[in-house]
XYZ file of C-alpha atoms in Angstrom:
724
model
C 0.000 0.000 0.000
C 1.385 3.380 -1.052
C 2.024 5.685 1.765
C -0.096 8.765 1.767
C 1.707 11.867 0.361
C 2.213 14.444 3.027
C 1.364 18.126 2.309
C 4.101 20.731 2.722
C 4.638 22.247 6.062
C 2.696 25.499 6.305
C 5.765 27.291 7.551
C 7.851 26.136 4.615
C 5.161 27.206 2.185
C 5.019 30.614 3.749
C 8.773 31.021 3.451
C 8.635 30.091 -0.175
C 5.959 32.678 -0.774
C 8.010 35.352 0.956
C 11.094 34.488 -1.115
C 9.024 34.608 -4.255
C 7.559 37.963 -3.364
C 10.995 39.363 -2.545
C 12.427 38.011 -5.762
C 9.580 39.507 -7.740
C 10.014 42.822 -5.947
C 13.722 42.850 -6.693
C 13.059 42.138 -10.334
C 10.451 44.858 -10.496
C 12.782 47.294 -8.694
C 15.644 46.472 -11.052
C 13.550 47.023 -14.116
C 12.107 50.136 -12.523
C 15.564 51.535 -11.964
C 16.554 50.663 -15.524
C 13.463 52.377 -16.886
C 14.079 55.384 -14.617
C 17.720 55.507 -15.680
C 16.795 55.497 -19.347
C 14.102 58.072 -18.667
C 16.570 60.285 -16.743
C 19.215 60.009 -19.480
C 16.619 60.780 -22.125
C 15.310 63.833 -20.310
C 18.580 65.246 -18.874
C 20.932 64.203 -21.650
C 23.604 63.452 -19.047
C 25.292 60.398 -17.637
C 27.581 60.562 -14.602
C 27.646 64.312 -14.969
C 28.786 64.101 -18.589
C 26.690 65.919 -21.165
C 26.171 63.302 -23.843
C 25.235 65.763 -26.560
C 28.298 67.868 -25.816
C 30.516 64.798 -25.731
C 29.112 63.557 -28.998
C 29.541 66.985 -30.529
C 33.147 67.117 -29.388
C 33.783 63.575 -30.586
C 32.571 64.430 -34.050
C 33.657 68.065 -34.068
C 37.182 69.253 -34.732
C 37.933 72.640 -33.161
C 40.883 74.817 -34.107
C 41.955 77.852 -32.126
C 42.442 81.004 -34.201
C 45.168 82.864 -32.386
C 44.746 86.580 -31.745
C 47.644 88.903 -32.422
C 48.963 91.019 -29.579
C 48.885 94.699 -30.445
C 51.939 96.299 -32.022
C 53.709 99.185 -30.279
C 55.048 101.955 -32.512
C 57.341 104.941 -32.016
C 55.958 108.373 -32.902
C 57.512 108.195 -36.382
C 55.960 104.807 -37.132
C 58.956 102.596 -36.327
C 57.983 99.264 -34.764
C 59.064 98.955 -31.135
C 57.337 95.680 -30.213
C 55.361 93.195 -32.283
C 54.167 89.604 -32.236
C 56.308 86.831 -33.587
C 56.972 83.135 -33.106
C 60.030 81.433 -31.693
C 60.743 77.751 -31.936
C 62.036 74.935 -29.788
C 63.948 72.261 -31.657
C 63.665 68.574 -30.716
C 64.783 65.275 -32.216
C 62.902 61.967 -32.421
C 65.249 59.054 -31.660
C 62.758 56.181 -31.450
C 63.509 53.865 -34.395
C 59.899 52.712 -34.417
C 58.743 56.143 -35.562
C 58.209 55.639 -39.294
C 55.752 56.762 -41.948
C 52.937 54.659 -43.421
C 55.270 53.507 -46.174
C 57.975 52.683 -43.597
C 60.201 55.688 -44.277
C 62.252 56.615 -41.173
C 61.032 59.714 -39.305
C 63.708 59.476 -36.619
C 67.330 60.652 -36.597
C 69.310 58.223 -38.703
C 72.766 59.762 -39.111
C 73.552 61.149 -35.670
C 77.057 62.288 -36.571
C 75.900 64.293 -39.579
C 72.923 65.703 -37.691
C 75.144 66.777 -34.801
C 77.644 68.409 -37.151
C 74.950 70.415 -38.967
C 73.094 71.510 -35.823
C 76.324 72.664 -34.171
C 76.433 75.442 -36.798
C 73.151 76.880 -35.511
C 72.996 75.972 -31.812
C 75.397 77.037 -29.072
C 76.511 73.419 -28.600
C 79.429 71.466 -30.005
C 78.895 68.539 -32.384
C 80.105 66.182 -29.643
C 77.570 67.589 -27.158
C 74.729 67.279 -29.648
C 75.691 63.718 -30.570
C 75.652 62.798 -26.900
C 72.159 64.252 -26.533
C 71.027 62.265 -29.577
C 72.187 59.070 -27.889
C 70.190 58.883 -24.643
C 70.924 56.089 -22.201
C 67.281 55.065 -22.010
C 66.388 52.802 -24.912
C 62.728 53.751 -24.436
C 63.282 57.447 -25.117
C 61.065 58.726 -27.921
C 62.517 62.213 -28.341
C 65.206 64.488 -26.907
C 65.623 68.260 -26.591
C 68.689 70.484 -26.440
C 68.112 72.590 -23.333
C 68.299 76.371 -23.537
C 70.416 76.127 -26.681
C 67.443 74.658 -28.502
C 64.890 77.224 -27.339
C 63.865 80.663 -28.633
C 65.097 79.945 -32.151
C 63.992 82.637 -34.582
C 62.261 81.971 -37.895
C 65.342 82.690 -39.991
C 67.421 80.096 -38.120
C 64.583 77.584 -38.282
C 64.366 78.014 -42.043
C 68.119 77.507 -42.397
C 67.935 74.249 -40.437
C 64.907 73.102 -42.438
C 66.891 73.533 -45.658
C 69.344 70.907 -44.421
C 66.532 68.274 -44.590
C 67.638 66.480 -41.433
C 65.502 63.407 -40.759
C 63.991 63.310 -37.276
C 64.491 67.022 -36.504
C 61.302 68.914 -35.644
C 60.246 72.302 -34.255
C 57.573 73.335 -31.801
C 56.326 76.907 -32.251
C 55.316 79.202 -29.447
C 54.238 82.855 -29.417
C 56.895 85.428 -28.602
C 57.353 89.167 -28.560
C 59.826 90.716 -30.972
C 61.740 93.823 -29.886
C 63.713 94.764 -33.002
C 65.544 97.723 -31.447
C 67.232 95.796 -28.623
C 68.137 98.293 -25.910
C 65.489 100.943 -26.528
C 63.696 102.527 -23.551
C 63.570 98.940 -22.349
C 62.098 99.503 -18.882
C 59.494 101.902 -20.283
C 58.395 99.634 -23.126
C 58.667 96.586 -20.876
C 58.346 92.984 -21.972
C 55.579 90.465 -22.609
C 56.201 86.809 -21.815
C 54.370 83.510 -21.547
C 53.267 83.025 -17.956
C 54.720 79.552 -17.471
C 56.922 77.699 -19.903
C 55.701 74.324 -18.569
C 52.077 75.230 -19.103
C 52.956 76.497 -22.553
C 54.423 73.153 -23.527
C 51.027 71.618 -22.744
C 48.971 74.450 -24.217
C 50.180 75.741 -27.553
C 47.457 78.399 -27.450
C 48.874 80.200 -24.417
C 48.988 83.989 -24.751
C 51.662 86.507 -23.900
C 51.268 88.646 -20.791
C 52.923 92.003 -20.122
C 55.142 91.880 -17.060
C 56.810 95.301 -17.194
C 56.357 98.825 -18.542
C 53.830 99.720 -21.232
C 53.370 96.031 -21.965
C 52.114 95.530 -18.405
C 50.176 98.770 -17.924
C 48.186 98.301 -21.138
C 48.135 94.495 -21.099
C 44.336 94.351 -21.358
C 44.260 96.589 -24.439
C 47.229 94.900 -26.112
C 46.005 91.349 -25.504
C 43.644 90.027 -28.138
C 40.889 87.409 -27.792
C 41.475 84.060 -29.499
C 38.827 82.868 -31.954
C 37.920 79.336 -33.018
C 36.829 77.312 -36.009
C 34.690 74.150 -35.805
C 34.107 71.477 -38.469
C 32.027 68.258 -38.322
C 33.936 64.981 -38.696
C 33.213 61.257 -38.827
C 34.483 58.674 -36.333
C 37.836 58.611 -38.140
C 38.287 62.358 -37.952
C 37.568 63.127 -41.610
C 35.504 66.182 -42.461
C 31.913 65.338 -43.285
C 30.744 66.506 -46.710
C 28.357 69.452 -46.680
C 29.088 70.001 -42.993
C 28.735 73.512 -41.602
C 31.910 75.306 -40.613
C 31.416 77.535 -37.566
C 33.976 80.321 -37.250
C 34.418 82.877 -34.503
C 37.080 85.309 -35.638
C 39.981 86.251 -33.376
C 40.027 89.800 -32.074
C 43.534 91.213 -32.326
C 44.828 93.475 -29.564
C 44.901 97.255 -29.919
C 47.908 98.899 -31.549
C 49.667 101.707 -29.680
C 51.712 104.682 -30.792
C 54.029 106.201 -28.210
C 55.349 109.743 -27.963
C 58.941 108.456 -28.190
C 60.901 109.626 -31.226
C 62.968 106.663 -32.435
C 65.828 108.852 -33.719
C 66.197 110.739 -30.461
C 65.794 107.570 -28.399
C 68.527 105.743 -30.281
C 70.793 108.773 -29.928
C 70.135 108.908 -26.189
C 70.817 105.184 -25.738
C 74.209 105.563 -27.424
C 75.151 108.587 -25.320
C 74.009 106.899 -22.105
C 75.930 103.722 -22.851
C 79.110 105.673 -23.528
C 78.880 107.254 -20.081
C 77.978 103.936 -18.477
C 80.973 102.191 -20.033
C 83.448 104.947 -19.248
C 82.424 106.167 -15.794
C 80.476 103.204 -14.342
C 77.723 105.079 -12.459
C 75.524 103.073 -10.118
C 72.514 104.688 -11.771
C 71.900 106.970 -14.737
C 68.589 108.478 -15.884
C 67.679 110.873 -18.692
C 64.340 112.258 -19.919
C 63.694 114.568 -22.874
C 60.207 116.073 -22.930
C 58.227 118.442 -25.097
C 57.672 121.350 -22.726
C 54.334 122.372 -24.235
C 52.591 119.011 -24.462
C 54.329 116.819 -21.863
C 55.184 114.243 -24.547
C 58.222 112.162 -23.600
C 60.452 112.205 -26.695
C 63.225 110.038 -25.273
C 63.912 108.422 -21.910
C 66.306 105.798 -20.633
C 68.076 104.444 -17.596
C 71.161 102.515 -16.646
C 71.445 99.674 -15.730
C 69.201 98.530 -18.588
C 68.712 95.429 -20.707
C 68.421 94.296 -24.302
C 64.752 93.434 -24.789
C 65.579 91.265 -27.812
C 67.930 88.946 -25.913
C 66.921 89.780 -22.301
C 70.620 90.253 -21.561
C 71.039 92.417 -18.459
C 67.445 92.018 -17.297
C 68.543 90.572 -13.962
C 70.428 93.753 -13.012
C 67.337 95.825 -12.259
C 63.632 95.194 -12.912
C 62.441 98.616 -11.776
C 61.632 101.487 -14.095
C 63.700 103.926 -12.054
C 62.090 106.944 -13.751
C 58.847 106.310 -11.870
C 59.599 103.626 -9.281
C 62.645 105.180 -7.575
C 62.299 108.197 -5.286
C 65.464 110.155 -4.472
C 66.594 113.485 -3.057
C 66.967 115.790 -6.090
C 69.464 118.294 -4.708
C 69.919 121.760 -6.137
C 67.735 121.333 -9.236
C 64.940 121.693 -6.668
C 65.958 125.364 -6.376
C 64.155 125.963 -9.662
C 60.919 125.116 -7.837
C 61.706 126.901 -4.579
C 62.881 130.021 -6.415
C 59.655 130.029 -8.416
C 57.695 129.843 -5.150
C 59.716 132.707 -3.665
C 59.202 134.951 -6.685
C 55.538 134.077 -7.112
C 54.730 134.662 -3.445
C 56.311 138.140 -3.607
C 59.254 137.408 -1.291
C 62.076 137.750 -3.790
C 64.160 140.914 -3.765
C 67.144 140.299 -6.040
C 69.035 143.303 -4.670
C 68.740 142.383 -0.978
C 71.858 140.704 0.458
C 72.758 137.890 2.837
C 75.888 136.351 4.353
C 76.792 133.216 2.402
C 78.764 130.220 3.644
C 76.696 128.763 6.481
C 73.487 129.185 8.453
C 72.290 127.381 11.594
C 68.739 126.137 12.159
C 67.462 123.906 14.979
C 71.041 123.309 16.019
C 71.955 122.049 12.518
C 74.240 123.902 10.147
C 73.472 124.240 6.466
C 76.487 125.032 4.306
C 77.058 126.180 0.769
C 78.945 123.790 -1.489
C 81.721 126.365 -1.183
C 82.188 126.048 2.577
C 83.808 129.461 2.975
C 81.030 131.106 0.966
C 81.342 134.199 -1.178
C 80.904 136.815 1.526
C 77.871 139.063 1.490
C 76.107 138.642 -1.846
C 72.720 139.607 -3.330
C 69.878 137.126 -3.615
C 70.140 137.447 -7.398
C 73.170 135.172 -7.123
C 71.403 132.350 -5.264
C 70.466 130.544 -8.478
C 73.638 130.977 -10.550
C 75.922 130.169 -7.595
C 73.535 127.431 -6.380
C 73.710 128.718 -2.819
C 72.051 126.498 -0.212
C 72.313 129.208 2.425
C 70.601 131.733 0.179
C 67.792 129.295 -0.487
C 67.346 128.703 3.259
C 66.942 132.452 3.808
C 64.429 132.692 0.962
C 62.425 129.811 2.423
C 62.401 131.607 5.777
C 61.145 134.771 4.066
C 58.309 132.802 2.478
C 57.439 130.963 5.668
C 56.788 127.252 6.033
C 53.064 127.503 5.316
C 53.622 129.345 2.048
C 56.418 127.015 0.948
C 54.289 123.958 1.700
C 51.449 125.462 -0.297
C 53.726 125.718 -3.321
C 55.036 122.197 -2.839
C 51.430 121.065 -3.057
C 50.799 123.279 -6.083
C 53.730 121.636 -7.843
C 52.252 118.243 -6.837
C 55.255 117.164 -4.798
C 54.406 113.978 -2.901
C 51.799 113.050 -5.525
C 51.912 110.634 -8.431
C 51.899 112.236 -11.866
C 49.512 109.625 -13.237
C 51.774 108.803 -16.187
C 50.681 105.577 -17.861
C 53.503 103.424 -16.483
C 53.159 100.785 -13.760
C 54.599 101.017 -10.262
C 54.783 104.808 -9.982
C 55.553 106.009 -6.446
C 54.495 109.316 -4.961
C 57.598 110.382 -3.059
C 57.382 112.349 0.168
C 58.952 115.161 2.153
C 59.726 115.892 5.782
C 58.231 119.104 7.080
C 57.918 118.891 10.861
C 60.910 121.044 11.879
C 62.360 124.295 10.608
C 65.494 122.492 9.419
C 63.343 120.019 7.459
C 61.447 122.848 5.800
C 64.686 124.616 4.871
C 66.303 121.434 3.542
C 63.470 120.814 1.094
C 64.107 124.216 -0.458
C 67.492 123.072 -1.748
C 66.474 119.493 -2.525
C 67.345 117.482 0.607
C 64.789 115.883 2.925
C 62.408 115.523 -0.015
C 62.043 112.422 -2.202
C 60.872 112.788 -5.786
C 60.743 110.783 -8.993
C 62.211 111.895 -12.298
C 58.715 112.203 -13.799
C 57.543 114.366 -10.885
C 60.420 116.732 -11.585
C 59.637 116.818 -15.305
C 56.047 117.749 -14.515
C 57.131 120.512 -12.135
C 59.746 121.832 -14.602
C 57.045 122.153 -17.270
C 55.439 124.981 -15.287
C 58.678 126.973 -15.536
C 59.069 126.282 -19.242
C 55.410 126.739 -20.095
C 54.486 130.124 -18.676
C 53.225 128.750 -15.358
C 51.121 126.019 -16.948
C 52.067 122.556 -15.613
C 51.462 119.612 -17.952
C 51.393 115.904 -17.183
C 54.197 113.800 -18.690
C 52.784 111.465 -21.334
C 54.285 108.398 -22.971
C 51.313 107.228 -25.096
C 50.099 109.184 -28.095
C 47.197 107.040 -29.291
C 45.614 103.582 -29.126
C 43.865 102.161 -32.189
C 41.583 99.154 -32.500
C 42.658 97.309 -35.678
C 39.182 95.871 -36.259
C 36.933 98.900 -35.799
C 39.481 101.622 -36.391
C 38.372 103.332 -33.173
C 41.208 105.532 -31.962
C 41.795 106.929 -28.493
C 44.091 109.949 -28.630
C 45.879 111.236 -25.541
C 45.672 115.014 -25.518
C 48.032 117.260 -23.526
C 46.744 117.518 -19.982
C 47.202 120.642 -17.877
C 47.344 119.521 -14.239
C 47.878 122.883 -12.553
C 49.037 126.488 -12.722
C 51.299 126.751 -9.678
C 52.888 130.069 -10.685
C 52.201 133.036 -12.919
C 53.637 133.491 -16.379
C 55.709 136.422 -15.161
C 57.228 134.264 -12.417
C 58.125 131.585 -14.962
C 59.871 134.174 -17.129
C 61.778 135.486 -14.109
C 63.034 132.022 -13.147
C 64.038 131.254 -16.737
C 66.075 134.429 -16.788
C 67.856 133.372 -13.575
C 68.540 129.954 -15.110
C 70.145 131.711 -18.065
C 72.684 133.132 -15.647
C 73.585 129.628 -14.470
C 74.857 128.736 -17.922
C 75.909 132.116 -19.306
C 77.549 133.941 -16.392
C 81.161 132.774 -16.511
C 82.009 134.453 -13.189
C 79.378 132.854 -10.973
C 77.390 130.342 -13.043
C 77.697 126.649 -12.104
C 76.473 125.414 -15.483
C 78.812 126.986 -18.026
C 79.921 123.502 -19.099
C 76.522 123.108 -20.773
C 76.809 126.116 -23.097
C 75.905 125.456 -26.713
C 77.115 127.874 -29.379
C 74.224 129.853 -30.771
C 71.647 128.333 -28.400
C 69.669 130.259 -25.792
C 69.684 127.919 -22.779
C 68.199 127.941 -19.298
C 70.001 125.508 -16.988
C 70.177 124.398 -13.365
C 72.700 121.969 -11.944
C 72.395 119.799 -8.860
C 74.515 117.759 -6.466
C 72.482 115.801 -3.941
C 73.823 113.900 -0.980
C 72.763 110.259 -0.656
C 71.307 109.037 2.605
C 73.393 106.362 4.301
C 71.421 103.110 3.896
C 72.808 101.960 7.237
C 71.461 105.081 8.937
C 73.233 108.052 10.442
C 73.277 110.894 7.940
C 74.676 110.900 4.425
C 77.403 109.060 2.548
C 80.765 110.778 2.188
C 83.274 110.755 -0.644
C 83.717 112.683 -3.883
C 81.512 110.396 -5.954
C 78.804 109.538 -3.409
C 76.282 112.003 -4.802
C 73.459 112.211 -7.300
C 74.684 114.707 -9.881
C 72.065 116.280 -12.110
C 71.244 118.947 -14.661
C 68.008 120.271 -16.109
C 68.010 122.370 -19.253
C 65.277 124.200 -21.155
C 65.668 125.450 -24.719
C 65.283 127.843 -26.329
C 65.056 129.804 -23.098
C 63.127 132.571 -24.875
C 60.236 130.145 -25.399
C 61.197 126.665 -24.179
C 60.117 123.802 -26.388
C 62.187 121.082 -24.753
C 63.171 120.046 -21.239
C 66.107 117.695 -20.734
C 66.768 116.281 -17.267
C 69.684 113.969 -16.464
C 70.694 112.382 -13.153
C 73.778 110.313 -12.423
C 74.315 108.397 -9.194
C 77.749 107.548 -7.794
C 80.082 107.217 -10.781
C 82.579 104.528 -9.776
C 85.247 105.805 -12.179
C 84.922 109.553 -11.762
C 87.865 110.541 -13.938
C 86.210 113.817 -14.985
C 84.050 116.452 -13.266
C 80.361 115.652 -13.046
C 79.505 118.568 -15.352
C 81.809 117.197 -18.026
C 80.276 113.738 -17.767
C 76.666 114.930 -17.906
C 77.364 117.431 -20.664
C 78.533 114.563 -22.870
C 74.882 113.478 -22.912
C 73.210 116.863 -22.575
C 74.933 118.815 -25.313
C 74.685 116.404 -28.254
C 71.091 115.406 -27.460
C 69.889 118.974 -27.008
C 71.739 120.011 -30.161
C 70.057 117.244 -32.102
C 66.520 117.953 -30.967
C 66.949 121.663 -31.651
C 68.361 120.908 -35.083
C 65.013 119.398 -36.045
C 63.768 122.970 -36.312
C 60.624 122.259 -34.338
C 60.626 125.373 -32.163
C 57.490 127.469 -32.367
C 59.307 130.741 -32.867
C 61.371 129.558 -35.808
C 64.034 132.015 -34.654
C 67.674 131.834 -35.571
C 69.984 129.986 -33.189
C 72.684 132.668 -33.314
C 73.329 134.186 -29.881
C 74.265 137.732 -29.024
C 74.983 139.582 -25.791
C 72.255 141.845 -24.441
C 73.731 145.330 -23.981
C 73.214 147.335 -20.802
C 70.884 150.192 -21.761
C 69.313 150.923 -18.367
C 69.612 154.654 -17.470
C 70.428 155.429 -21.102
C 68.259 157.579 -23.357
C 65.747 155.777 -25.523
C 67.643 156.896 -28.623
C 70.912 155.459 -27.333
C 69.158 152.263 -26.263
C 67.545 151.724 -29.647
C 70.852 152.247 -31.411
C 72.691 149.826 -29.102
C 70.050 147.131 -29.560
C 70.049 147.566 -33.318
C 73.817 147.183 -33.382
C 73.478 143.987 -31.328
C 70.941 142.550 -33.760
C 67.976 142.837 -31.390
C 64.525 144.391 -31.833
C 63.732 147.138 -29.250
C 60.197 147.645 -27.911
C 59.561 150.807 -25.872
C 56.957 150.648 -23.123
C 56.326 154.120 -21.744
C 56.131 157.780 -22.728
C 59.479 158.846 -21.243
C 62.883 159.420 -22.827
C 65.026 157.331 -20.459
C 65.173 153.567 -19.969
C 64.559 152.530 -16.350
C 64.344 148.739 -16.779
C 65.113 146.173 -19.477
C 64.422 142.557 -20.379
C 66.449 140.499 -21.103
C 68.929 141.635 -18.482
C 72.260 143.187 -19.368
C 75.053 140.829 -20.486
C 72.776 137.817 -20.833
C 73.117 135.686 -23.954
C 70.004 135.860 -26.131
C 68.930 134.796 -29.580
C 69.647 137.317 -32.322
C 66.538 139.014 -33.677
C 64.409 138.606 -30.561
C 62.544 141.461 -28.932
C 64.046 143.375 -26.027
C 61.431 145.151 -23.880
C 62.507 148.543 -22.509
C 60.467 150.262 -19.783
C 60.888 154.042 -19.838
C 60.099 156.738 -17.311
C 56.693 158.377 -17.578
C 53.386 156.607 -18.067
C 53.549 152.997 -19.235
C 51.795 152.511 -22.559
C 50.494 149.274 -24.016
C 52.378 148.419 -27.204
C 50.882 146.601 -30.179
C 51.745 142.937 -29.633
C 50.562 141.677 -32.999
C 53.037 139.096 -34.252
C 54.716 138.708 -30.856
C 55.520 135.275 -29.485
C 54.081 134.211 -26.162
C 57.501 134.544 -24.563
C 57.840 138.150 -25.745
C 54.466 139.003 -24.213
C 55.556 137.340 -20.955
C 58.548 139.693 -20.875
C 56.101 142.576 -21.168
C 54.068 141.156 -18.278
C 57.167 140.717 -16.137
C 58.505 144.214 -16.682
C 55.153 146.021 -16.281
C 53.363 143.783 -13.774
C 50.224 143.444 -15.914
C 48.210 140.211 -15.907
C 47.934 138.424 -19.262
C 45.458 135.721 -20.273
C 46.205 133.759 -23.429
C 43.810 132.063 -25.820
C 45.179 129.650 -28.404
C 48.793 128.939 -29.342
C 51.311 130.523 -31.665
C 51.648 134.281 -32.184
C 49.515 137.254 -31.145
C 46.743 138.317 -33.516
C 44.527 140.344 -31.151
C 44.696 142.151 -27.791
C 41.978 143.416 -25.461
C 43.792 146.665 -24.514
C 44.443 148.881 -27.552
C 47.977 149.994 -28.370
C 49.165 153.225 -26.662
C 46.623 152.853 -23.846
C 47.946 153.580 -20.359
C 48.571 150.417 -18.325
C 49.239 149.820 -14.627
C 50.199 146.840 -12.474
C 46.451 146.163 -12.048
C 45.769 146.001 -15.777
C 44.523 142.747 -17.299
C 44.912 142.048 -20.979
C 43.655 139.141 -23.033
C 45.749 138.098 -26.027
C 44.634 135.759 -28.807
C 47.336 133.548 -30.320
C 47.255 131.715 -33.637
C 49.826 129.610 -35.495
C 51.534 131.290 -38.401
């Protein structure tokens, strides 16, 4: 009899049901997740954060970067100063497996021949190159040649290419070409790739300005790369009828500077001659258009060759704007202007020269024994520190500080160069205030001084130094032009004329002038020399020794109506085999002669010089005859018959043919100034005390006070000027 079949245990059946349910749930969950995943991918178009459409587009799209060109920098005459170029790094493939499709070798085969040829172009011997071409590692694919194989120019690359050396290749990278070498190098600056290692990975890296104009205007000079996209198949071949998408590159703006290439090259040669012969620790020179503030030439030593970068490690600073120093006696041009303008200058009053004590400190003249009791009219030509101290005391500290602020001392000029410092001055004690008047205890930059000097040369009108003339967008043609910028009127036109006349004495008065070494035959010059002590970097006063000074000179020409200002400073010549004046004049005289020879002065006057006769206290008839004999044009101001005052002053050297203004006794009468230069009218203002307002530039064509009208020191006259 068959045993009866037993039914499953209820507990076992329940477990099986649970397992089944769980298994079904897992299956449903799995398929649910799969469906959700597909749904998510379909809706979002992403997987693991990767945009599938973008990835597909990139997979089947070939994109090429269209490189933008960095803007070109030009000199004022159109010469290229800096432009884009390419340099190349040479490398050699040594892996014997590197062959073409038809099995032609693409690696270096004849190492001896290759080494011999490359040694003619690289700064390596054939033996050194052959060693490089034979690396110890058998797995090496390619080798490079260190610094000798970098920064190869296009001409050298082409020469090597002509040799048809198998396995020799070049990698291009953007570079900046400076065709003039040493040429206002710290002002122009340099543009470099940020990181050579990054550049090796990214061939589209752009140049960045790291100094000078290149740095200050980096945003304007740097272009924006474009791109071009084409559709390809899986093998990278362009699809027929595919759309090419192009976004053009935007080249950087081009810039034109105020620098004149001829004058700059001349200055560089003159500066280098002094550097080589006398070995100064520092040497600066700036030539500026007095009317517009345009920097025509500027340089410094130490410097570097921007084409090769040789010398760059000596000094990175643009010392014309980044170094503040005590200017010394050239500062007397500013302090004398303040004294005259504030009404505290009496040229005939006298003082005891030699030494003066303030706050327990003694200020001495450079001639320790002094010159006895002398008039204040000799402060400038003799460069008397003591006289300047007395004049500062006559002004008072508050007045002197007001003029320091008017001349923007302790303030940046705002010139478009990076790293400009503001300088500073000490003014807490009486001795500090006096020291600033003769250029000690005050720190300035060369550009600050140029700005201040412009007020003297420009009839009281102070203009900002400028290095950029215009910026032009090569795509739109939009041009930004930098116009002359008047930044203040610290003194009157009459004061400026007075100071210029005193500066004439510095260079022309052979008995007392400290600047006779700067005389130029036939040129009307205004000059001031300076010798500044250098603070001891270790503290405790100033350095001692014959060469431990900053020697300087500022000149303005023609002094009758200055068009140019030239300022030179030289710090601590290590081989001082000649007087400082002789050294500086070897730069000053040829450069000033050259710029004047361009014939760009507004007056167009002859450069022949004559001596102004002394006609004061002479009859008007005698005065007119004497001036005619001297080749000068007399202008009588007054109804009298005797000359009581004259400009220019007696015995000064002046340009032949210029006007000499003679004030007579009796009522002062307004002359007709039609055809007069601005400088001639300023002489009239100085000798009569009238106030003159100018409109326009050039020569007088109209005046508000009619000729022969009576004028007084309170009279105001407006004069309209127009170019001839």
